[in-house]
mmCIF file of C-alpha atoms in Angstrom:
data_model
loop_
_atom_site.group_PDB
_atom_site.id
_atom_site.type_symbol
_atom_site.label_atom_id
_atom_site.label_comp_id
_atom_site.label_asym_id
_atom_site.label_seq_id
_atom_site.Cartn_x
_atom_site.Cartn_y
_atom_site.Cartn_z
ATOM 1 C CA MET A 1 -0.019 -0.062 -0.016
ATOM 2 C CA THR A 2 0.989 3.621 -0.469
ATOM 3 C CA ALA A 3 0.923 6.113 2.623
ATOM 4 C CA VAL A 4 -2.300 8.176 2.667
ATOM 5 C CA LEU A 5 -1.659 11.627 1.165
ATOM 6 C CA SER A 6 -3.141 14.304 3.295
ATOM 7 C CA GLU A 7 -4.747 17.485 1.909
ATOM 8 C CA THR A 8 -1.712 19.549 2.847
ATOM 9 C CA PRO A 9 -0.954 23.008 1.163
ATOM 10 C CA THR A 10 1.267 22.949 -1.747
ATOM 11 C CA ARG A 11 4.946 22.840 -0.675
ATOM 12 C CA LEU A 12 7.190 25.640 -2.185
ATOM 13 C CA THR A 13 10.932 26.075 -1.846
ATOM 14 C CA GLU A 14 13.816 27.730 -3.682
ATOM 15 C CA LEU A 15 16.339 25.518 -5.339
ATOM 16 C CA VAL A 16 19.751 25.984 -3.739
ATOM 17 C CA VAL A 17 22.672 25.637 -6.338
ATOM 18 C CA ASP A 18 26.171 24.914 -5.211
ATOM 19 C CA LEU A 19 28.381 25.326 -8.199
ATOM 20 C CA SER A 20 31.269 23.773 -6.246
ATOM 21 C CA ASP A 21 29.489 20.378 -5.906
ATOM 22 C CA THR A 22 31.827 17.899 -7.388
ATOM 23 C CA PHE A 23 29.015 15.535 -8.471
ATOM 24 C CA PHE A 24 26.216 17.667 -9.866
ATOM 25 C CA PHE A 25 28.857 19.868 -11.475
ATOM 26 C CA ASP A 26 31.362 17.379 -12.525
ATOM 27 C CA HIS A 27 32.410 19.820 -15.251
ATOM 28 C CA ALA A 28 31.656 23.156 -16.588
ATOM 29 C CA LEU A 29 27.932 23.669 -17.501
ATOM 30 C CA ASP A 30 25.792 26.485 -18.974
ATOM 31 C CA HIS A 31 22.670 25.233 -17.344
ATOM 32 C CA ILE A 32 21.606 23.662 -14.129
ATOM 33 C CA PRO A 33 21.973 19.770 -14.733
ATOM 34 C CA GLY A 34 18.770 17.684 -14.896
ATOM 35 C CA MET A 35 20.219 15.313 -12.210
ATOM 36 C CA LEU A 36 20.187 18.230 -9.745
ATOM 37 C CA LEU A 37 16.542 19.039 -10.548
ATOM 38 C CA PHE A 38 15.449 15.461 -10.167
ATOM 39 C CA SER A 39 17.378 15.066 -6.882
ATOM 40 C CA ALA A 40 15.784 18.226 -5.381
ATOM 41 C CA LEU A 41 12.198 17.480 -6.679
ATOM 42 C CA LEU A 42 12.644 13.893 -5.221
ATOM 43 C CA ASP A 43 13.731 15.263 -1.857
ATOM 44 C CA ALA A 44 10.827 17.718 -1.665
ATOM 45 C CA ALA A 45 8.284 14.941 -2.620
ATOM 46 C CA TRP A 46 9.761 12.464 -0.066
ATOM 47 C CA GLN A 47 9.586 15.097 2.680
ATOM 48 C CA SER A 48 5.993 15.634 1.731
ATOM 49 C CA GLU A 49 5.274 11.920 1.762
ATOM 50 C CA ALA A 50 6.756 11.589 5.223
ATOM 51 C CA ASP A 51 4.881 14.582 6.596
ATOM 52 C CA SER A 52 1.632 13.132 4.993
ATOM 53 C CA ALA A 53 2.311 9.740 6.582
ATOM 54 C CA GLU A 54 2.946 11.255 9.996
ATOM 55 C CA ALA A 55 -0.322 13.323 9.837
ATOM 56 C CA ALA A 56 -2.279 10.194 8.782
ATOM 57 C CA GLY A 57 -0.772 8.082 11.637
ATOM 58 C CA VAL A 58 0.944 5.666 9.177
ATOM 59 C CA SER A 59 4.394 4.734 8.332
ATOM 60 C CA PRO A 60 6.026 6.051 5.041
ATOM 61 C CA PRO A 61 7.644 3.265 2.889
ATOM 62 C CA GLY A 62 11.033 2.391 4.345
ATOM 63 C CA LEU A 63 14.264 0.983 2.942
ATOM 64 C CA ALA A 64 12.238 -1.738 1.365
ATOM 65 C CA GLY A 65 9.970 0.644 -0.467
ATOM 66 C CA ARG A 66 9.720 1.449 -4.190
ATOM 67 C CA LEU A 67 9.797 4.683 -6.195
ATOM 68 C CA ARG A 68 7.555 4.926 -9.168
ATOM 69 C CA ALA A 69 8.268 8.222 -11.034
ATOM 70 C CA ASP A 70 7.725 9.951 -14.303
ATOM 71 C CA VAL A 71 10.127 12.853 -14.706
ATOM 72 C CA ARG A 72 10.108 15.244 -17.807
ATOM 73 C CA PHE A 73 12.272 18.137 -18.750
ATOM 74 C CA THR A 74 10.547 20.887 -20.900
ATOM 75 C CA LYS A 75 13.547 23.281 -21.172
ATOM 76 C CA LEU A 76 17.028 24.067 -19.896
ATOM 77 C CA CYS A 77 17.123 25.499 -16.471
ATOM 78 C CA GLU A 78 19.551 28.572 -16.353
ATOM 79 C CA LEU A 79 22.227 29.108 -13.969
ATOM 80 C CA ASN A 80 21.715 32.710 -13.224
ATOM 81 C CA ARG A 81 17.950 32.791 -12.492
ATOM 82 C CA PRO A 82 16.024 31.679 -9.207
ATOM 83 C CA THR A 83 14.237 28.375 -9.524
ATOM 84 C CA THR A 84 11.073 27.488 -7.481
ATOM 85 C CA LEU A 85 10.308 23.909 -6.472
ATOM 86 C CA GLU A 86 6.643 22.996 -5.970
ATOM 87 C CA VAL A 87 5.109 19.810 -4.651
ATOM 88 C CA ALA A 88 1.471 19.055 -4.236
ATOM 89 C CA ALA A 89 -0.737 15.846 -3.606
ATOM 90 C CA GLY A 90 -2.447 14.333 -6.569
ATOM 91 C CA GLY A 91 -4.235 11.133 -6.107
ATOM 92 C CA ASP A 92 -1.754 8.523 -4.865
ATOM 93 C CA ARG A 93 1.206 10.474 -6.071
ATOM 94 C CA TRP A 94 3.127 13.713 -5.545
ATOM 95 C CA ARG A 95 2.996 16.174 -8.471
ATOM 96 C CA ALA A 96 6.170 18.155 -8.577
ATOM 97 C CA ALA A 97 7.490 20.950 -10.794
ATOM 98 C CA ALA A 98 10.539 23.263 -11.139
ATOM 99 C CA THR A 99 9.620 26.827 -12.472
ATOM 100 C CA GLN A 100 12.025 29.475 -13.445
ATOM 101 C CA SER A 101 11.034 33.003 -14.718
ATOM 102 C CA GLY A 102 7.417 31.826 -14.963
ATOM 103 C CA HIS A 103 8.241 28.821 -17.155
ATOM 104 C CA VAL A 104 8.093 25.200 -16.008
ATOM 105 C CA VAL A 105 11.513 23.480 -16.604
ATOM 106 C CA CYS A 106 10.911 20.116 -15.323
ATOM 107 C CA THR A 107 7.794 18.189 -14.042
ATOM 108 C CA ALA A 108 7.650 14.971 -12.045
ATOM 109 C CA ASP A 109 5.180 12.586 -10.582
ATOM 110 C CA PHE A 110 6.526 10.612 -7.668
ATOM 111 C CA GLY A 111 4.672 7.534 -6.119
ATOM 112 C CA PHE A 112 6.242 5.896 -2.908
ATOM 113 C CA ALA A 113 5.047 2.372 -2.269
ATOM 114 C CA HIS A 114 5.595 -0.169 0.484
ATOM 115 C CA ALA A 115 7.083 -3.366 -0.598
ATOM 116 C CA ALA A 116 8.177 -6.736 1.153
ATOM 117 C CA PRO A 117 11.717 -6.623 2.217
ATOM 118 C CA GLN A 118 14.089 -7.826 -0.682
ATOM 119 C CA VAL A 119 16.299 -10.757 0.396
ATOM 120 C CA TYR A 120 19.428 -10.533 -1.633
ATOM 121 C CA PRO A 121 21.643 -13.715 -2.011
ATOM 122 C CA LEU A 122 25.327 -13.585 -1.063
ATOM 123 C CA GLY A 123 27.721 -13.128 -3.872
ATOM 124 C CA GLN A 124 30.420 -10.860 -5.154
ATOM 125 C CA ILE A 125 31.681 -9.713 -8.641
ATOM 126 C CA VAL A 126 35.036 -8.373 -8.456
ATOM 127 C CA GLY A 127 37.580 -6.788 -11.113
ATOM 128 C CA THR A 128 35.167 -4.571 -12.870
ATOM 129 C CA GLU A 129 36.864 -1.766 -14.788
ATOM 130 C CA PRO A 130 34.897 1.511 -14.736
ATOM 131 C CA ALA A 131 33.677 2.893 -18.050
ATOM 132 C CA VAL A 132 35.846 5.286 -19.908
ATOM 133 C CA ALA A 133 35.280 8.855 -18.644
ATOM 134 C CA ASP A 134 34.572 10.430 -22.028
ATOM 135 C CA LEU A 135 32.134 7.543 -22.961
ATOM 136 C CA VAL A 136 29.848 8.548 -19.968
ATOM 137 C CA HIS A 137 30.556 12.335 -20.187
ATOM 138 C CA ARG A 138 32.195 12.540 -16.821
ATOM 139 C CA HIS A 139 35.472 14.345 -16.007
ATOM 140 C CA ARG A 140 35.978 13.202 -12.365
ATOM 141 C CA ASP A 141 36.759 9.426 -12.086
ATOM 142 C CA ALA A 142 34.884 9.216 -8.831
ATOM 143 C CA ASN A 143 31.747 10.113 -10.717
ATOM 144 C CA ILE A 144 31.828 7.214 -12.948
ATOM 145 C CA LEU A 145 29.017 4.886 -11.715
ATOM 146 C CA VAL A 146 29.163 2.182 -14.289
ATOM 147 C CA GLY A 147 31.615 -0.457 -15.536
ATOM 148 C CA ARG A 148 32.425 -1.117 -19.102
ATOM 149 C CA THR A 149 29.669 -2.734 -21.199
ATOM 150 C CA TYR A 150 29.864 -6.393 -21.918
ATOM 151 C CA ARG A 151 27.743 -9.187 -23.377
ATOM 152 C CA ASP A 152 27.122 -12.847 -22.144
ATOM 153 C CA ALA A 153 27.180 -14.985 -25.346
ATOM 154 C CA ASP A 154 24.360 -13.489 -27.548
ATOM 155 C CA GLY A 155 22.637 -11.646 -24.774
ATOM 156 C CA PRO A 156 21.886 -7.904 -24.457
ATOM 157 C CA CYS A 157 24.594 -5.342 -23.554
ATOM 158 C CA GLN A 158 25.086 -4.922 -19.788
ATOM 159 C CA ALA A 159 27.179 -2.977 -17.344
ATOM 160 C CA LEU A 160 27.799 -3.369 -13.639
ATOM 161 C CA LEU A 161 26.445 -0.576 -11.440
ATOM 162 C CA LEU A 162 29.468 0.764 -9.394
ATOM 163 C CA SER A 163 29.096 2.217 -5.981
ATOM 164 C CA ALA A 164 30.100 5.637 -5.153
ATOM 165 C CA PRO A 165 33.381 5.743 -3.260
ATOM 166 C CA ALA A 166 33.684 6.588 0.387
ATOM 167 C CA GLY A 167 33.648 10.429 0.777
ATOM 168 C CA HIS A 168 31.667 10.838 -2.461
ATOM 169 C CA PRO A 169 28.710 13.226 -2.054
ATOM 170 C CA LEU A 170 26.308 10.438 -3.085
ATOM 171 C CA HIS A 171 28.008 8.139 -0.571
ATOM 172 C CA LEU A 172 27.474 10.800 2.184
ATOM 173 C CA ILE A 173 23.748 10.664 1.471
ATOM 174 C CA ASP A 174 23.594 7.074 2.588
ATOM 175 C CA PRO A 175 26.888 5.163 3.190
ATOM 176 C CA ASP A 176 25.302 1.684 3.063
ATOM 177 C CA TYR A 177 22.615 2.003 0.252
ATOM 178 C CA ARG A 178 22.500 3.186 -3.235
ATOM 179 C CA THR A 179 19.686 5.878 -3.466
ATOM 180 C CA PRO A 180 17.539 6.554 -6.488
ATOM 181 C CA VAL A 181 19.650 9.497 -7.478
ATOM 182 C CA GLU A 182 22.584 7.286 -7.590
ATOM 183 C CA ILE A 183 20.833 4.450 -9.611
ATOM 184 C CA VAL A 184 19.355 7.005 -12.104
ATOM 185 C CA GLU A 185 22.758 8.628 -12.711
ATOM 186 C CA ALA A 186 24.388 5.207 -13.305
ATOM 187 C CA VAL A 187 21.765 4.294 -15.705
ATOM 188 C CA ARG A 188 22.120 7.640 -17.541
ATOM 189 C CA GLN A 189 25.709 7.075 -17.860
ATOM 190 C CA PHE A 190 25.113 3.524 -19.278
ATOM 191 C CA VAL A 191 22.690 4.947 -21.839
ATOM 192 C CA ILE A 192 25.250 7.592 -22.961
ATOM 193 C CA ALA A 193 28.059 4.924 -23.226
ATOM 194 C CA MET A 194 25.650 2.815 -25.377
ATOM 195 C CA GLU A 195 25.038 5.611 -27.844
ATOM 196 C CA HIS A 196 28.637 6.066 -28.456
ATOM 197 C CA THR A 197 29.676 2.235 -28.518
ATOM 198 C CA GLU A 198 26.716 0.714 -30.042
ATOM 199 C CA TYR A 199 25.033 3.412 -32.133
ATOM 200 C CA GLY A 200 28.034 5.477 -33.392
ATOM 201 C CA ILE A 201 27.003 8.774 -32.013
ATOM 202 C CA ALA A 202 29.917 11.210 -31.950
ATOM 203 C CA ILE A 203 31.776 11.586 -28.670
ATOM 204 C CA ASP A 204 31.250 15.387 -28.718
ATOM 205 C CA THR A 205 27.444 15.123 -29.087
ATOM 206 C CA GLN A 206 25.263 16.953 -26.426
ATOM 207 C CA MET A 207 22.790 14.432 -25.009
ATOM 208 C CA LEU A 208 19.958 16.445 -23.593
ATOM 209 C CA TRP A 209 17.949 14.382 -21.028
ATOM 210 C CA CYS A 210 14.192 14.669 -21.965
ATOM 211 C CA SER A 211 12.365 12.264 -19.625
ATOM 212 C CA THR A 212 12.604 9.035 -17.428
ATOM 213 C CA VAL A 213 9.913 6.698 -16.249
ATOM 214 C CA MET A 214 10.954 4.408 -13.536
ATOM 215 C CA ASP A 215 9.921 1.672 -11.139
ATOM 216 C CA ILE A 216 12.877 0.975 -8.807
ATOM 217 C CA PRO A 217 13.799 0.218 -5.155
ATOM 218 C CA LEU A 218 14.103 3.204 -2.890
ATOM 219 C CA ARG A 219 17.266 1.573 -1.557
ATOM 220 C CA ILE A 220 19.683 -1.108 -2.685
ATOM 221 C CA PRO A 221 22.520 -2.282 -0.400
ATOM 222 C CA ARG A 222 25.928 -1.327 -1.754
ATOM 223 C CA SER A 223 27.162 -4.814 -1.016
ATOM 224 C CA VAL A 224 24.795 -6.379 -3.569
ATOM 225 C CA PRO A 225 26.151 -6.763 -7.207
ATOM 226 C CA ILE A 226 23.849 -5.107 -9.630
ATOM 227 C CA SER A 227 23.907 -5.151 -13.447
ATOM 228 C CA LEU A 228 22.160 -2.859 -15.890
ATOM 229 C CA ARG A 229 20.803 -4.585 -18.899
ATOM 230 C CA TYR A 230 19.920 -2.729 -22.063
ATOM 231 C CA THR A 231 16.575 -3.925 -23.504
ATOM 232 C CA HIS A 232 15.536 -1.842 -26.384
ATOM 233 C CA ARG A 233 16.163 1.304 -28.387
ATOM 234 C CA GLU A 234 13.806 3.357 -30.484
ATOM 235 C CA GLY A 235 14.368 6.607 -32.311
ATOM 236 C CA GLU A 236 13.782 8.897 -35.194
ATOM 237 C CA GLY A 237 16.238 11.724 -36.003
ATOM 238 C CA ARG A 238 17.854 13.252 -33.098
ATOM 239 C CA ARG A 239 15.480 11.794 -30.432
ATOM 240 C CA ALA A 240 15.799 8.422 -28.966
ATOM 241 C CA THR A 241 14.184 6.245 -26.189
ATOM 242 C CA CYS A 242 15.548 3.060 -24.562
ATOM 243 C CA GLY A 243 14.865 0.679 -21.773
ATOM 244 C CA VAL A 244 17.047 -0.504 -19.025
ATOM 245 C CA THR A 245 16.444 -3.258 -16.423
ATOM 246 C CA LEU A 246 18.095 -3.423 -12.931
ATOM 247 C CA VAL A 247 19.278 -7.036 -12.528
ATOM 248 C CA GLU A 248 20.535 -8.740 -9.272
ATOM 249 C CA ALA A 249 23.800 -9.958 -10.790
ATOM 250 C CA VAL A 250 24.231 -13.236 -8.926
ATOM 251 C CA THR A 251 20.732 -14.625 -9.569
ATOM 252 C CA GLY A 252 19.608 -12.528 -12.586
ATOM 253 C CA ALA A 253 16.385 -11.431 -10.851
ATOM 254 C CA ASP A 254 14.830 -8.292 -12.104
ATOM 255 C CA LEU A 255 14.698 -5.545 -9.540
ATOM 256 C CA GLY A 256 13.210 -2.584 -11.520
ATOM 257 C CA THR A 257 13.023 -0.782 -14.930
ATOM 258 C CA LEU A 258 13.841 2.600 -16.347
ATOM 259 C CA THR A 259 12.926 4.255 -19.616
ATOM 260 C CA PHE A 260 15.142 7.028 -20.904
ATOM 261 C CA SER A 261 14.404 9.566 -23.674
ATOM 262 C CA TRP A 262 16.936 12.192 -24.822
ATOM 263 C CA CYS A 263 17.874 14.364 -27.715
ATOM 264 C CA ASN A 264 21.254 14.150 -29.531
ATOM 265 C CA LEU A 265 22.633 17.424 -30.592
ATOM 266 C CA SER A 266 25.937 18.356 -32.405
ATOM 267 C CA PRO A 267 28.091 20.958 -30.885
ATOM 268 C CA SER A 268 26.980 23.468 -33.454
ATOM 269 C CA ARG A 269 23.272 22.796 -33.142
ATOM 270 C CA TYR A 270 23.580 22.944 -29.416
ATOM 271 C CA ALA A 271 25.382 26.461 -29.645
ATOM 272 C CA GLN A 272 22.604 27.499 -32.096
ATOM 273 C CA MET A 273 19.934 26.551 -29.637
ATOM 274 C CA ARG A 274 21.714 28.428 -26.836
ATOM 275 C CA GLY A 275 22.137 31.472 -28.973
ATOM 276 C CA LYS A 276 25.844 31.179 -29.078
ATOM 277 C CA SER A 277 26.479 30.620 -32.824
#
């Protein structure tokens, strides 16, 4: 079941942007990254869920819970303008949005559901090389959260989900568990690498994140080996959509799914879009 959503007023807050954050701002950007917007809206929705559950006298989903979310980016969020985050109850989900200068830049529906505790088998996979930094569009090695892609026989492409190292900003959020932000970032990197290695997209392509639909655990222990399995890709022109399954690497059990959509832009087309050509 999902915690009962109380009829609470809309939650409004200002987005705090720390340009020195070594994860969200891994390299120089001319806009606020989508991952920061996703993280901030998720935090606001989870706080609303916890407050609602407390008001209703029930317990919010714990570590065994699941997150069902639909996140959509409508335009780039500028660095030099205030950004307002808004969360309101809507049925059994929280409706969230980020607004800048009167324009919505990101919308998200978040549903938090109770689930039976997941029993993970003992096992360990070692010796995984991290993905090449350029292939996942990361500059700092500590921010690479996936291993190199591989195939089992004629199976689909896969990559191991790496854990953020000790001292990493994501590790500080929860030292024992991978959070949804960490999982989504790892899948995003996997999708980017696949575009370059499997579909021949040029390495300097700007891949703008458009949307993600997910049904994933709220927490996965860092000690559990997890694989990301690429299931399909569809696309016309610059836009593409793909599916990825979270897999318990020892048994092969499916743990969740994510569907990513994005837009591939050449450096010149991106500059033109940003008015810099």
